[in-house]
mmCIF file with all atom_site columns, C-alpha atoms in Angstrom:
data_model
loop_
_atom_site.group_PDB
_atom_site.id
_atom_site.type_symbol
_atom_site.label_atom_id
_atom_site.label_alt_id
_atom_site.label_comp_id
_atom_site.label_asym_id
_atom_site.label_entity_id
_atom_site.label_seq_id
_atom_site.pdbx_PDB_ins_code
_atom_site.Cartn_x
_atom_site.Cartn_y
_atom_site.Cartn_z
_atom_site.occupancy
_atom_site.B_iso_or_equiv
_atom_site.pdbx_formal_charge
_atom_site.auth_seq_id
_atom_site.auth_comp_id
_atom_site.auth_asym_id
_atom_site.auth_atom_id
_atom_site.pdbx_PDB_model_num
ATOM 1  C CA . UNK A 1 1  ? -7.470  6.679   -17.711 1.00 0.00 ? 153 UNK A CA 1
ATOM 2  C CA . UNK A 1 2  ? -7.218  6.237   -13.934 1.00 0.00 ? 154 UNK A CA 1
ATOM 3  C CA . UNK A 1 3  ? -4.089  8.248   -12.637 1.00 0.00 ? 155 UNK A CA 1
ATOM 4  C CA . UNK A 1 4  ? -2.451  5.917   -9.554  1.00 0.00 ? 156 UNK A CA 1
ATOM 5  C CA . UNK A 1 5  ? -0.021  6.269   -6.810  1.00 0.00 ? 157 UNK A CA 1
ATOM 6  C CA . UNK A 1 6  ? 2.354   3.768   -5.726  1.00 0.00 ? 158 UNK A CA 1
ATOM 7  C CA . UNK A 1 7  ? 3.503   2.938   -2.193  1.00 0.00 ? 159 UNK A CA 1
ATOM 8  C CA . UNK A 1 8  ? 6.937   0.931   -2.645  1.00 0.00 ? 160 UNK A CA 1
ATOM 9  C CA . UNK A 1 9  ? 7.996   -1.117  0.602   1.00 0.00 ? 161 UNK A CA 1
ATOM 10 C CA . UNK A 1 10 ? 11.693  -2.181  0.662   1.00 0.00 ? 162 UNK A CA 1
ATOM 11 C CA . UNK A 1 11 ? 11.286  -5.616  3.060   1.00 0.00 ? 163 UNK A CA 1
ATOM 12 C CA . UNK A 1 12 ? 14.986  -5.406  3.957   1.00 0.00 ? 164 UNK A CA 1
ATOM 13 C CA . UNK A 1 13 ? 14.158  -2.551  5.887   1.00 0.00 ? 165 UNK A CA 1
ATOM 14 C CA . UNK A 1 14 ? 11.553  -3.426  8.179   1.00 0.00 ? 166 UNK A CA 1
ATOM 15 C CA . UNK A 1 15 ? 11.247  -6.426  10.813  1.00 0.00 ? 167 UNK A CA 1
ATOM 16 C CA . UNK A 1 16 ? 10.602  -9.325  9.946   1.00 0.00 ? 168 UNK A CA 1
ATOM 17 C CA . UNK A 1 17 ? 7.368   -9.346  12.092  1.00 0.00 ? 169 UNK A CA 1
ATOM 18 C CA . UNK A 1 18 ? 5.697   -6.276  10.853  1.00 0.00 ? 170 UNK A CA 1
ATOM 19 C CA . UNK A 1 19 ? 6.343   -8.248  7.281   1.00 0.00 ? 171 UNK A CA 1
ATOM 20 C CA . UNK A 1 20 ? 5.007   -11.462 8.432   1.00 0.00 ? 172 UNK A CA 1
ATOM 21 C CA . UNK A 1 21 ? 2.330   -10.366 10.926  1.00 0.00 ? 173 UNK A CA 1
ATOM 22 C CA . UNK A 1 22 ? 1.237   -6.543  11.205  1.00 0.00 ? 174 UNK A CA 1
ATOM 23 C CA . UNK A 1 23 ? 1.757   -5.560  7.691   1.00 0.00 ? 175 UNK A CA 1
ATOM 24 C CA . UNK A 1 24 ? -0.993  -8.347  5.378   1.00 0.00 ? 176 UNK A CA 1
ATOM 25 C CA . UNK A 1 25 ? -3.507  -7.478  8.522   1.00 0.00 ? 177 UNK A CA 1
ATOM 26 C CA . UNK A 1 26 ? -3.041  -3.490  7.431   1.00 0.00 ? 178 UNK A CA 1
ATOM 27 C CA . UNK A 1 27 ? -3.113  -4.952  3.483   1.00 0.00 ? 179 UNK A CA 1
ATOM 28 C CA . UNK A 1 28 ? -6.521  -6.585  3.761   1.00 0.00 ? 180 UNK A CA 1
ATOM 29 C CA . UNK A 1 29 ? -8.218  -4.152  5.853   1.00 0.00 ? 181 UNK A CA 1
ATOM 30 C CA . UNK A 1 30 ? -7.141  -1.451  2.880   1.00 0.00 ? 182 UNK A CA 1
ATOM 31 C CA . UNK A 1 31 ? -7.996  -3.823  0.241   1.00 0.00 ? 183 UNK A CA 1
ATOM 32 C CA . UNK A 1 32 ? -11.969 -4.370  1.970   1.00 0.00 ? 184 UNK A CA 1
ATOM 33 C CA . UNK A 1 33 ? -12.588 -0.726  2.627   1.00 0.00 ? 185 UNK A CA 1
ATOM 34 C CA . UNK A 1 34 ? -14.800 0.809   0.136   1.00 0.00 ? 186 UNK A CA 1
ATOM 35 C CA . UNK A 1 35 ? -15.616 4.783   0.378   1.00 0.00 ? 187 UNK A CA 1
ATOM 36 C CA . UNK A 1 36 ? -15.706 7.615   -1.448  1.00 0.00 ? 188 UNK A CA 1
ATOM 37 C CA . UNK A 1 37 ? -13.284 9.569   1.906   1.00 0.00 ? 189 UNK A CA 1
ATOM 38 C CA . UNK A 1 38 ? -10.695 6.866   1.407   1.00 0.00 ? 190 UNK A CA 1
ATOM 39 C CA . UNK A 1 39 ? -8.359  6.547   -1.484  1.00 0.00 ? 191 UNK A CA 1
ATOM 40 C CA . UNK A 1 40 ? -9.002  3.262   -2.997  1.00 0.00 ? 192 UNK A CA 1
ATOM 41 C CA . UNK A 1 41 ? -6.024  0.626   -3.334  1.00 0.00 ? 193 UNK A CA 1
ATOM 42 C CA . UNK A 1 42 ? -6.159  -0.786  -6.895  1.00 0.00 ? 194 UNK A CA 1
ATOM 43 C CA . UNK A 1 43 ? -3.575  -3.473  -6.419  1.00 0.00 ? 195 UNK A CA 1
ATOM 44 C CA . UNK A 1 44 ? -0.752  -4.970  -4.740  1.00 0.00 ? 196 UNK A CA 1
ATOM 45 C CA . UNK A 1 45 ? 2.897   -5.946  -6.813  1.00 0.00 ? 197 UNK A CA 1
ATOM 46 C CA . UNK A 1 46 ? 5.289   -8.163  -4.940  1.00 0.00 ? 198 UNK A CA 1
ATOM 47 C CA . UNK A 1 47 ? 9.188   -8.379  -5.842  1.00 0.00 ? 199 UNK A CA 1
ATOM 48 C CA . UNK A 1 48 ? 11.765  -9.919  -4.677  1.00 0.00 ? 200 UNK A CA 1
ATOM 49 C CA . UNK A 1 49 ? 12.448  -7.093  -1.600  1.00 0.00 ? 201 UNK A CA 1
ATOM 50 C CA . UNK A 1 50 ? 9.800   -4.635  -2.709  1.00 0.00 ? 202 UNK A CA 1
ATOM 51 C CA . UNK A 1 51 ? 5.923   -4.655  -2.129  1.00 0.00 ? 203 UNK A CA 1
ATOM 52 C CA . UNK A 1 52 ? 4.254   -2.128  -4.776  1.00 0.00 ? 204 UNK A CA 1
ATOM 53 C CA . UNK A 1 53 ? 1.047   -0.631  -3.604  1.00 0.00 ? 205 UNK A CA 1
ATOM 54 C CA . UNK A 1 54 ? -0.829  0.595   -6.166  1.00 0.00 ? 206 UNK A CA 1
ATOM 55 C CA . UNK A 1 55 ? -3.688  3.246   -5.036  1.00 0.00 ? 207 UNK A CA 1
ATOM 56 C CA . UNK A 1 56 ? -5.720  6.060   -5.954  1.00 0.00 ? 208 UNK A CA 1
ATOM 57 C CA . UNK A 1 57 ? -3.504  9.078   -6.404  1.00 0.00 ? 209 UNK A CA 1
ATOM 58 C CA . UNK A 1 58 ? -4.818  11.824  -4.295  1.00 0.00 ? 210 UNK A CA 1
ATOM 59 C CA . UNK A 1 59 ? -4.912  15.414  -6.241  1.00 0.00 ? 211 UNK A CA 1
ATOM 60 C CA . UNK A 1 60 ? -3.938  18.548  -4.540  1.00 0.00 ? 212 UNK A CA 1
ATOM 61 C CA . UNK A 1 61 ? -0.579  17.167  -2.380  1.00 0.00 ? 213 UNK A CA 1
ATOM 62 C CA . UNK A 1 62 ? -0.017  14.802  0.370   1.00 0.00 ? 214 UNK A CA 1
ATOM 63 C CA . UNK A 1 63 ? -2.571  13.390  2.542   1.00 0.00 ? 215 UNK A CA 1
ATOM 64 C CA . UNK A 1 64 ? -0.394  15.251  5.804   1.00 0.00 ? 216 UNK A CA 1
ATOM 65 C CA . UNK A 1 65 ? -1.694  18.714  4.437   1.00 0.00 ? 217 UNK A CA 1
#
C-alpha cells in the first residue's frame, strides 16, 4: 500500500488569477515530471472550494528541512 500526502487548496483564498491562470500551468508541469528526486503527484480531487492534491508522502519530515 502506497502511503500519500495531500495538498488541500481552499480557492476562496487565493486570486482569482493564480486559480484561473498560474495555478493548472504549475498542475501540469507536476503531473508530467517523472523522477525518482521528485515526489510523484498521484492525483488531483476538485470540490466545490477545495483542490486535493494527492502526492507521494515524503518520509523523514518536511521537504524545508
Amino acid at each position: 500500500t502506497e502511503v500519500l500526502a495531500v495538498k488541500i487548496i481552499n480557492r476562496k483564498k487565493l486570486p482569482q488569477s493564480f486559480i484561473t491562470k498560474f495555478f493548472p500551468r504549475e498542475l501540469a508541469m507536476q503531473l508530467a515530471m517523472d523522477h525518482p528526486n521528485l515526489m510523484r503527484t498521484h492525483s488531483v480531487v476538485e470540490r466545490a472550494e477545495h483542490i486535493y492534491i494527492f502526492m507521494q508522502f515524503c518520509h523523514g519530515g518536511d521537504v524545508y528541512g
